[in-house]
Short mmCIF file of C-alpha atoms in Angstrom, two decimals:
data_model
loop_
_atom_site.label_atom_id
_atom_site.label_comp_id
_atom_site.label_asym_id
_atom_site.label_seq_id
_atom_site.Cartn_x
_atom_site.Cartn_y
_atom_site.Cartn_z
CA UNK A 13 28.72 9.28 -5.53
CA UNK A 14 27.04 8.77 -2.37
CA UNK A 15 23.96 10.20 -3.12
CA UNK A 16 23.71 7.23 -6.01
CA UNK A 17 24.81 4.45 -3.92
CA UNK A 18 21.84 5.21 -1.55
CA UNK A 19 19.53 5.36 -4.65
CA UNK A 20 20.52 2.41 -5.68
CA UNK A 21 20.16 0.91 -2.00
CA UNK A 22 16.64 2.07 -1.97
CA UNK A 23 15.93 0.88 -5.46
CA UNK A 24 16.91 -2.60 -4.81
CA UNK A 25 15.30 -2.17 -1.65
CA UNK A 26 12.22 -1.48 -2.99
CA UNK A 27 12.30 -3.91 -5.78
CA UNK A 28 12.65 -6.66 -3.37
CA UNK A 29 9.72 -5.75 -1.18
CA UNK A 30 7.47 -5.21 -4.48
CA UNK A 31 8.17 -8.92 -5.27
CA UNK A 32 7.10 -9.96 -1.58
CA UNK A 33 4.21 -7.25 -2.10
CA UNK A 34 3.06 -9.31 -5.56
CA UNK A 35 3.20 -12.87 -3.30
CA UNK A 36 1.30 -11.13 -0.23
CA UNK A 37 -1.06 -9.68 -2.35
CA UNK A 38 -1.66 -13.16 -3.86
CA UNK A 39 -1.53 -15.66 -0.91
CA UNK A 40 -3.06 -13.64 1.25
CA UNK A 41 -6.71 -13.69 -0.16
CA UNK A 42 -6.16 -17.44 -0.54
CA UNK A 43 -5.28 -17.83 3.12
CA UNK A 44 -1.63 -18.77 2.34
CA UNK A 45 1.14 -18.44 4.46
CA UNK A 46 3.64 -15.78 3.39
CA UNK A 47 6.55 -16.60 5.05
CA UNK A 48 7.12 -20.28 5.24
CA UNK A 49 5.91 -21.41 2.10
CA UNK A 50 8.42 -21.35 -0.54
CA UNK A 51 7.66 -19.63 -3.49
CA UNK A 52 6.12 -21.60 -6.49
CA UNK A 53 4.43 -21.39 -10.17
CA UNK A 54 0.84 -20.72 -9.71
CA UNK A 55 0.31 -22.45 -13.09
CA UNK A 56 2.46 -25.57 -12.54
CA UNK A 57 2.95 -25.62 -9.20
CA UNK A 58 6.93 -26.12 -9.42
CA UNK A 59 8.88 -24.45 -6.47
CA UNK A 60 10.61 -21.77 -7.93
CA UNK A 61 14.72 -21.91 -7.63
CA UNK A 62 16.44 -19.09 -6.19
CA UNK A 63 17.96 -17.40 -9.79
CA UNK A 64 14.18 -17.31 -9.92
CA UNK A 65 12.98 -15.06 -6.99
CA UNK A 66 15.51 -12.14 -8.23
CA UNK A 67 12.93 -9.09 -8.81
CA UNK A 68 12.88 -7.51 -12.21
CA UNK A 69 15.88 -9.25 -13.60
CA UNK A 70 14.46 -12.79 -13.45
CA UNK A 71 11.32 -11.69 -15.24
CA UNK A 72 13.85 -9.78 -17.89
CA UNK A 73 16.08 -13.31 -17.80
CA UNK A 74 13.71 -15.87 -18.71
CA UNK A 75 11.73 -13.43 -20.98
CA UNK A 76 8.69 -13.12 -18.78
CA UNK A 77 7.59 -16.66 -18.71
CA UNK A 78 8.31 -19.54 -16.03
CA UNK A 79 11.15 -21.77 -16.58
CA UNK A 80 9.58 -24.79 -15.71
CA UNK A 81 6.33 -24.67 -17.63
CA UNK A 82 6.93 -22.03 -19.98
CA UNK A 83 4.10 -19.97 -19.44
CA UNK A 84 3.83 -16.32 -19.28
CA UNK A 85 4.21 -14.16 -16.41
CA UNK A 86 1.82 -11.69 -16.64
CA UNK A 87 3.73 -8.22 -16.99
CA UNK A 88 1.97 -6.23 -14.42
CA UNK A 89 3.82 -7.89 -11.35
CA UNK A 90 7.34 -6.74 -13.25
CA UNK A 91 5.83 -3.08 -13.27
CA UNK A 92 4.65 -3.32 -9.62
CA UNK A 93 7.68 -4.13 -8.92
CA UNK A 94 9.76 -1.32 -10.69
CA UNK A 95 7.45 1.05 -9.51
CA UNK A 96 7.69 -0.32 -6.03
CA UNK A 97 11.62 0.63 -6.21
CA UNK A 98 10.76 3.57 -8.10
CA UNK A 99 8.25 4.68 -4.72
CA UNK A 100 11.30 3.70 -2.51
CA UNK A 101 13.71 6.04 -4.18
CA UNK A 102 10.88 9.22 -4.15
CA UNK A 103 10.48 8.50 -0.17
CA UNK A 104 14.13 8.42 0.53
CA UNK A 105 14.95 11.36 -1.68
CA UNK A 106 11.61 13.59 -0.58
CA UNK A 107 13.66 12.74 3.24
CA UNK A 108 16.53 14.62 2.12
CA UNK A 109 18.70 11.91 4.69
CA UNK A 110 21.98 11.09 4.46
CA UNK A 111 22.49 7.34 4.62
CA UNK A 112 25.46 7.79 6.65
CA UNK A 113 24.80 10.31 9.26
CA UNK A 114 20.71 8.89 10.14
CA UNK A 115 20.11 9.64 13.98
CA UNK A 116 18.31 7.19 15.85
CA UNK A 117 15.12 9.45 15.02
CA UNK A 118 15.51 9.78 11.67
CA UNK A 119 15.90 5.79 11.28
CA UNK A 120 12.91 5.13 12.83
CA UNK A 121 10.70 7.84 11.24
CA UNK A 122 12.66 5.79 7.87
CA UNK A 123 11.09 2.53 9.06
CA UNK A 124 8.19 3.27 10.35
CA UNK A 125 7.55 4.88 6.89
CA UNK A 126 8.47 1.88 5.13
CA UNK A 127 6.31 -0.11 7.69
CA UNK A 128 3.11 1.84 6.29
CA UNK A 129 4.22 2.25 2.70
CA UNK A 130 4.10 -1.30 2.49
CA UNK A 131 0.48 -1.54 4.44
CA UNK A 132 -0.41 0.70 1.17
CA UNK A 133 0.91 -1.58 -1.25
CA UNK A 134 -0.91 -4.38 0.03
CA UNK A 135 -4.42 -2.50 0.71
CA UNK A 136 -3.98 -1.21 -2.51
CA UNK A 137 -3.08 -4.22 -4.72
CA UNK A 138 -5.41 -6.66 -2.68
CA UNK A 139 -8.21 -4.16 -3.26
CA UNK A 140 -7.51 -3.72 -6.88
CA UNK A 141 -7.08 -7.34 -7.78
CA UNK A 142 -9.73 -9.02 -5.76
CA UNK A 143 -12.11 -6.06 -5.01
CA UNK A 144 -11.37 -7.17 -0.91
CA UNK A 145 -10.22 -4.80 1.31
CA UNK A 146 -8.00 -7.15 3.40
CA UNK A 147 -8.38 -7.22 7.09
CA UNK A 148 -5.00 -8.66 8.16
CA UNK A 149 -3.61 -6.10 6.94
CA UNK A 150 -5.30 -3.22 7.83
CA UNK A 151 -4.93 -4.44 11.42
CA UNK A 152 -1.46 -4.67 10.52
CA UNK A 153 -1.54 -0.90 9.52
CA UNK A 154 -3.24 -0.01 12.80
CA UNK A 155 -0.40 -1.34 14.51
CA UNK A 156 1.95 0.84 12.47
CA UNK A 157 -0.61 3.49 13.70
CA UNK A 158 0.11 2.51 17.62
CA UNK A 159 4.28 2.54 16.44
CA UNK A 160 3.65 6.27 15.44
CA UNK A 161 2.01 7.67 17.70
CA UNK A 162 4.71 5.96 20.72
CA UNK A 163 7.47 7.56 18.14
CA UNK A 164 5.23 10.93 17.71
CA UNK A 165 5.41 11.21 21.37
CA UNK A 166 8.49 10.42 22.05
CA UNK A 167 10.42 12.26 19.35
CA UNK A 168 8.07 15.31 18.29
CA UNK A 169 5.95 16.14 21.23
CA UNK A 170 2.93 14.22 20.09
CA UNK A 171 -0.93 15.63 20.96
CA UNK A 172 -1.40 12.41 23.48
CA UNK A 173 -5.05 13.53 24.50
CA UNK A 174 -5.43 13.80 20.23
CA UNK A 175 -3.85 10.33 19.20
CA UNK A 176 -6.38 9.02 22.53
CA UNK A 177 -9.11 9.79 20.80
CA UNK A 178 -8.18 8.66 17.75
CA UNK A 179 -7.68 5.40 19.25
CA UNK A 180 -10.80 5.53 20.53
CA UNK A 181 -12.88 5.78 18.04
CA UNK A 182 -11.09 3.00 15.84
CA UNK A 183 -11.26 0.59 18.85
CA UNK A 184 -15.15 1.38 18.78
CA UNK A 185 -15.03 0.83 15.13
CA UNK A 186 -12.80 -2.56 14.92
CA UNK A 187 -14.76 -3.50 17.81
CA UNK A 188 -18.68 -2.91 16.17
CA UNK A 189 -16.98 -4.37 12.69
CA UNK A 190 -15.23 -7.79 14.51
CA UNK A 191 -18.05 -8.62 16.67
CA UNK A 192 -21.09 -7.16 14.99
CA UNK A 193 -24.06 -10.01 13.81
CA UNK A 194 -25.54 -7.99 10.75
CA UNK A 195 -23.49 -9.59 7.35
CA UNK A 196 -23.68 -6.44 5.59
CA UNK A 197 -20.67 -7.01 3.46
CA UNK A 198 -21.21 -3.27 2.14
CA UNK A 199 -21.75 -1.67 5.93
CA UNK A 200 -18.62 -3.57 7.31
CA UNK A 201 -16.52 -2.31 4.39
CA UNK A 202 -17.38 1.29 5.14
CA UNK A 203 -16.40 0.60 8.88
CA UNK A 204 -12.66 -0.61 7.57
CA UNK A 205 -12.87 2.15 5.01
CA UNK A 206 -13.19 4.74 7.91
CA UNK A 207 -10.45 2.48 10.02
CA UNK A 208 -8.02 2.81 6.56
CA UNK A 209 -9.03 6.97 7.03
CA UNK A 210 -8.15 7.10 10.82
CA UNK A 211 -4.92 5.26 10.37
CA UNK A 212 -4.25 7.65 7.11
CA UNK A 213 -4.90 10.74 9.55
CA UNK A 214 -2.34 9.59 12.36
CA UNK A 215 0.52 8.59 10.04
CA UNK A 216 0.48 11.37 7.43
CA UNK A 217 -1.19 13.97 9.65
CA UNK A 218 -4.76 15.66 9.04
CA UNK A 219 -4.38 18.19 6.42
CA UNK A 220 -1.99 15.40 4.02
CA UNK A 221 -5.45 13.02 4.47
CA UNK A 222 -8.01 15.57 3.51
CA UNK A 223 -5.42 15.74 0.38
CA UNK A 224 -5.63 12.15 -0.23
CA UNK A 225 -9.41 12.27 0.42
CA UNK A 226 -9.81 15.28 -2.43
CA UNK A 227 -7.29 13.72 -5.09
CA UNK A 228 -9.39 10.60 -4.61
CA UNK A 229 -12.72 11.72 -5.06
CA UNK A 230 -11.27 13.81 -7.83
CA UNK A 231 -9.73 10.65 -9.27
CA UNK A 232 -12.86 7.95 -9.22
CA UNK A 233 -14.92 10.70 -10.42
CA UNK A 234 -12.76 11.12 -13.94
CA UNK A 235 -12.54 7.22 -13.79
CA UNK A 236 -15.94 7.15 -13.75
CA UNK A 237 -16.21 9.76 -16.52
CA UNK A 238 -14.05 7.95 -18.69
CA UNK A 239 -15.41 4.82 -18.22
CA UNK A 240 -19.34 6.09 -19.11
CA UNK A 241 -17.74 8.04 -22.11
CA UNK A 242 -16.20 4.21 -23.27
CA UNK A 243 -19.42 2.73 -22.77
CA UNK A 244 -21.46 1.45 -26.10
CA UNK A 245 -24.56 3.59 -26.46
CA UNK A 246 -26.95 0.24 -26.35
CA UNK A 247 -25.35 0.24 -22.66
CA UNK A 248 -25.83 4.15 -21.31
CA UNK A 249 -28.76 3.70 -21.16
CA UNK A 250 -28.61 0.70 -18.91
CA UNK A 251 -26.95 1.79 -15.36
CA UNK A 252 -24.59 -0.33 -14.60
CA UNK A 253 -22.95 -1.13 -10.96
CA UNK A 254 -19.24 -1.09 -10.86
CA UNK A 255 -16.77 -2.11 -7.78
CA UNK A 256 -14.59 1.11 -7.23
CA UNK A 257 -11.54 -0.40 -5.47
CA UNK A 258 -11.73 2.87 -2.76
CA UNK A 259 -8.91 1.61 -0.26
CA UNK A 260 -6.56 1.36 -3.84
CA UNK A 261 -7.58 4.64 -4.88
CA UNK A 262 -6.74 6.49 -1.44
CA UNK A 263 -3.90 4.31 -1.20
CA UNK A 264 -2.22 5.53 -3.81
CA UNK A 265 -3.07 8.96 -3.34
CA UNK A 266 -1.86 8.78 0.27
CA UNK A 267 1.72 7.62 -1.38
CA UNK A 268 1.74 10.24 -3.75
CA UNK A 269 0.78 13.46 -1.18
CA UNK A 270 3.15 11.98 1.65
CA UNK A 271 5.94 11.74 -0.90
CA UNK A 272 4.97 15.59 -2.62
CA UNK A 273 4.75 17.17 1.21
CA UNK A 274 8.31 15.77 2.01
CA UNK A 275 9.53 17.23 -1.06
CA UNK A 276 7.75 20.48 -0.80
CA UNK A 277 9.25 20.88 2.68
CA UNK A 278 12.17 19.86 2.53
CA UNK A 279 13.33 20.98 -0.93
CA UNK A 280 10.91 24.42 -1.76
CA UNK A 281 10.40 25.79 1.68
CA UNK A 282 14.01 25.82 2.60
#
């Protein structure tokens, strides 16, 4: 019984931070505030009521379309958001930790997980809806980055000389990127590609990033597969240059191989 009730926390939990995730990843392109401004319609513009901010059950309420204007909600921001809850319940399962017995430790590693699941989401859904990897956020990851590595050596005897030159490097590499004159969209990216990797390697640990790097090479190379096999013949012959939203594929990767090691340690190897 208490093993549900803290599934069910996490799913609501996580249900409720995909909705926020779907408005982030939204406004924050735009420039919007994502904390102040209430919530509207983005095709009518009508501030949305609170019966109308409840995640998944709203959209199942008014049968996926607004109730002001009567226009459809498109149905991938309902399945973001159950598979946001659905992410929520993996990570606090893969934990193995009881709800009511969390040490101070264990509630942090908890939040500070949360913390940079939901840089993920964001990097990931910006990336694959816009084709933007989104600075403000990836700074925001970096300081879930600085949060680990205070807990890291704190709590589990942390490599400080290690983490220090991690740091380094990414301060030379926010640094170049933030104050360097060339506009080379495609250079900067790479720089805040290789920020997203350092980050990825401090949080979930070396050998859990060259994972993620693998699985998504692996994966944008089947993508890729697929997509040329799709392609009308009139057009193969024609190569074509597509946008591969990199930050959303190691994004999710990262999810899925942090979630798989916790389960693999704490459930196989015990």
């Amino acid at each position: 019984m208490i093993a549900v009730f803290g599934v069910v926390i996490l799913f609501f939990m996580g249900i409720y931070f995909g909705s926020f995730f779907t408005l982030a990843t939204y406004r924050l392109p735009k420039k919007e505030n994502i904390t102040h401004k209430h919530s509207y319609c983005p095709n009518c513009n009508h501030k949305l009521g609170i019966f109308d901010l409840v995640p998944v059950f709203s959209f199942l309420r008014l049968g996926g379309k607004c109730r002001y204007c009567k226009h459809p909600i498109g149905i991938r921001y309902f399945l973001f958001e159950i598979l946001t809850g659905i992410v929520f319940v993996l990570f606090g399962l893969s934990l193995k930790i009881d709800i009511y017995s969390l040490s101070i430790e264990n509630m942090l590693y908890v939040s500070l997980g949360i913390l940079y699941i939901t840089s993920l989401f964001l990097l990931a859904g910006i990336d694959k809806e816009q084709h933007k990897i989104e600075k403000s956020v990836l700074y925001y990851q970096v300081f879930v980055s600085i949060l680990y590595i205070i807990y890291s050596c704190t709590f589990q005897n942390g490599n400080v000389y290690q983490y220090g030159i991690y740091l380094c490097i990414m301060s030379i590499l926010i640094l170049y990127e933030t104050f360097s004159f060339r506009k080379n969209l495609k250079e900067n990216n790479i720089f805040l590609i290789f920020i997203f990797i350092l980050n990825m390697v401090i949080v979930t640990k070396e050998y859990i990033a060259i994972m993620t790097l693998l699985c998504t090479i692996l994966s944008i190379g089947f993508e890729n597969i697929i997509a040329y096999m799709k392609r009308p013949k009139s057009q193969k012959m024609i190569e074509k240059k597509r946008k591969t939203p990199i930050i959303f594929y190691l994004s999710v990767a990262n999810i899925i191989m942090v979630i798989g090691n916790h389960f693999l340690i704490n459930y196989m190897m015990k």
